[in-house]
Amino acid sequence: GQARPLRVALVDNGSLKPEATLSLRRLAAALEKEANTQGVSLCVEAVPARFADRIPATELEGCATEILPGWLKRIAADEPGRKVVCLPLLIGPSHTVTKTMPAAGRAVPDLDVEIAPPLVCLCPAMMPRSDFGTAEVAGMLVDRLAALGEGAPQQCAEGANGRPVSVLLCDHGSPTAIVASAREAVRVDLQHRL
């Protein structure tokens, strides 16, 4: 028979704001569609790490959200021994990546849980320097700026009126220095591209 698609949880920090969960769902659907278009069989679900299960289903297009611990327990009950990949939609090794996700995975010994590196990972023991992810994230940001009407990357330095364009790169924030370092690495790469 045909192999089952790999189960993937696209994981963010989670939020009490419905828009964040709905956005995560759109990204998960787009990721699954793109993977399948490329011949990679994935089943991708939006799985916030925490908080989002408190949002009423009525604010989430009628579909309540399952957070990571509950999602993993449900998959373990439905398909014991199944391999799942937790794909962090996060920059740097935040608490969610280093503590919350591993703890949730350890709580379900009936699953083979793999935690992928975050979008940007400045750890040479885990990733070769060329794969730290900074170039990919900076490239996505340049593409987004261009789509917003700032033109080609080389035109982003000046707006339509010839005045310099300032770009503010901000994230959720983290008390962890390594996460701030990852954001700074993206900023430096982005600045070089603009």
XYZ file of C-alpha atoms in Angstrom:
194
model
C 0.000 0.000 0.000
C 0.885 3.646 -0.183
C 2.938 5.068 2.675
C 1.121 7.312 5.116
C 2.019 10.991 4.867
C 4.408 12.279 7.520
C 2.513 14.079 10.299
C 3.899 17.567 10.883
C 2.914 20.021 13.590
C 3.706 23.589 12.526
C 4.306 25.068 15.979
C 4.342 28.683 17.110
C 4.387 30.091 20.654
C 0.621 30.300 20.762
C -1.532 33.319 21.425
C -4.854 34.342 22.876
C -5.534 36.320 19.689
C -7.631 34.410 17.140
C -5.809 36.076 14.206
C -2.539 34.403 15.218
C -4.079 30.928 15.174
C -5.923 31.562 11.904
C -2.674 32.770 10.349
C -0.851 29.652 11.582
C -3.586 27.534 9.992
C -3.149 29.320 6.648
C 0.619 28.757 6.785
C 0.183 25.065 7.631
C -2.206 24.595 4.704
C 0.172 26.421 2.340
C 3.132 24.332 3.549
C 1.222 21.078 3.025
C 0.093 22.166 -0.439
C 3.613 23.199 -1.481
C 5.147 19.974 -0.150
C 2.568 17.848 -1.957
C 3.144 19.865 -5.168
C 6.821 18.930 -4.872
C 5.972 15.267 -4.363
C 6.557 15.218 -0.598
C 3.668 13.588 1.239
C 2.976 15.618 4.381
C -0.018 16.164 6.609
C 0.655 19.569 8.205
C -1.435 20.901 11.063
C -1.285 24.227 12.877
C -0.440 23.399 16.487
C 0.228 26.304 18.857
C 2.508 25.397 21.759
C 0.180 26.919 24.334
C -2.586 29.455 25.097
C -4.661 29.140 21.894
C -6.884 26.391 23.324
C -8.518 29.113 25.422
C -9.904 30.881 22.329
C -13.597 30.097 21.779
C -14.230 28.043 18.632
C -16.669 30.730 17.482
C -13.683 33.081 17.064
C -11.763 30.434 15.086
C -14.201 29.845 12.233
C -16.029 27.270 14.362
C -13.018 24.997 14.903
C -11.391 24.917 18.339
C -7.606 24.707 18.552
C -5.607 21.920 20.071
C -2.298 22.924 21.657
C 0.829 20.779 21.339
C 0.487 18.478 24.397
C -3.113 17.589 23.511
C -2.318 17.162 19.802
C 0.541 14.768 20.574
C -1.610 12.762 23.007
C -4.393 12.464 20.415
C -1.983 11.280 17.707
C -0.427 8.776 20.162
C -3.872 7.393 21.024
C -4.966 7.194 17.370
C -1.693 5.952 15.881
C 0.725 4.546 18.496
C 4.322 4.350 17.282
C 3.712 7.004 14.640
C 6.513 9.418 13.737
C 5.641 13.102 13.990
C 7.766 16.161 13.307
C 7.333 19.348 15.303
C 8.380 22.185 12.999
C 8.957 25.401 14.983
C 7.818 28.583 13.278
C 10.232 30.437 15.536
C 13.539 32.282 15.311
C 16.254 30.939 17.574
C 16.192 28.326 20.333
C 13.490 29.912 22.452
C 12.043 28.376 25.605
C 9.289 26.911 23.418
C 11.891 25.018 21.343
C 14.217 23.992 24.178
C 11.749 23.259 26.969
C 8.048 23.252 26.012
C 8.316 21.104 22.875
C 10.710 18.488 24.330
C 8.574 18.171 27.484
C 5.446 17.642 25.378
C 7.279 15.019 23.313
C 8.581 13.150 26.368
C 5.033 12.976 27.745
C 3.981 10.693 24.853
C 6.406 7.732 24.813
C 4.135 5.979 22.280
C 5.185 8.451 19.564
C 8.456 9.001 17.717
C 8.646 12.794 18.128
C 11.280 14.720 16.193
C 11.778 18.429 16.847
C 13.200 20.254 13.841
C 15.513 23.239 14.374
C 13.899 26.689 14.472
C 13.853 28.905 11.357
C 17.144 30.459 12.449
C 19.558 28.307 14.424
C 23.016 29.722 15.155
C 24.318 26.480 16.615
C 27.216 25.061 14.557
C 26.888 21.756 16.409
C 23.378 21.349 14.932
C 23.635 23.168 11.624
C 26.468 24.075 9.255
C 26.975 27.853 9.050
C 25.558 27.917 5.524
C 22.295 26.461 6.865
C 21.743 28.747 9.867
C 18.560 30.010 8.191
C 19.394 33.717 8.301
C 19.673 34.008 4.505
C 16.316 32.303 3.959
C 14.469 34.463 6.490
C 16.126 37.676 5.245
C 15.257 36.664 1.668
C 11.602 36.175 2.621
C 11.561 39.615 4.237
C 13.071 41.250 1.146
C 10.466 39.513 -1.010
C 7.729 40.751 1.330
C 9.043 44.317 1.195
C 9.056 44.150 -2.597
C 5.475 42.830 -2.578
C 4.442 45.754 -0.371
C 5.451 48.118 -3.142
C 8.990 48.966 -2.211
C 10.206 47.557 -5.552
C 13.177 45.332 -6.211
C 15.621 44.725 -3.328
C 18.100 47.299 -4.629
C 15.265 49.858 -4.756
C 14.301 49.287 -1.123
C 17.022 51.669 0.052
C 15.033 54.562 -1.418
C 11.309 55.029 -1.520
C 9.283 56.312 -4.465
C 10.064 59.900 -3.494
C 13.830 59.275 -3.419
C 13.998 59.433 0.378
C 15.575 56.574 2.334
C 13.217 53.873 3.531
C 13.651 52.707 7.105
C 12.845 49.110 7.922
C 12.152 48.126 11.517
C 12.720 44.439 12.187
C 10.928 43.314 15.306
C 9.864 39.994 16.720
C 7.838 38.679 19.638
C 10.737 39.356 21.994
C 12.586 36.959 24.223
C 14.597 37.179 27.425
C 17.006 34.645 25.897
C 20.209 36.174 24.510
C 20.645 33.460 21.858
C 17.209 34.290 20.417
C 18.161 37.971 20.262
C 21.396 36.932 18.526
C 19.410 35.001 15.924
C 17.198 38.044 15.251
C 20.315 40.233 15.002
C 21.837 37.823 12.466
C 18.693 38.163 10.337
C 18.851 41.966 10.672
C 22.476 42.054 9.484
C 21.676 39.824 6.498
C 18.599 41.908 5.670
C 20.593 45.140 5.892
C 23.197 43.758 3.445
C 20.439 42.844 0.992
C 18.856 46.278 1.138
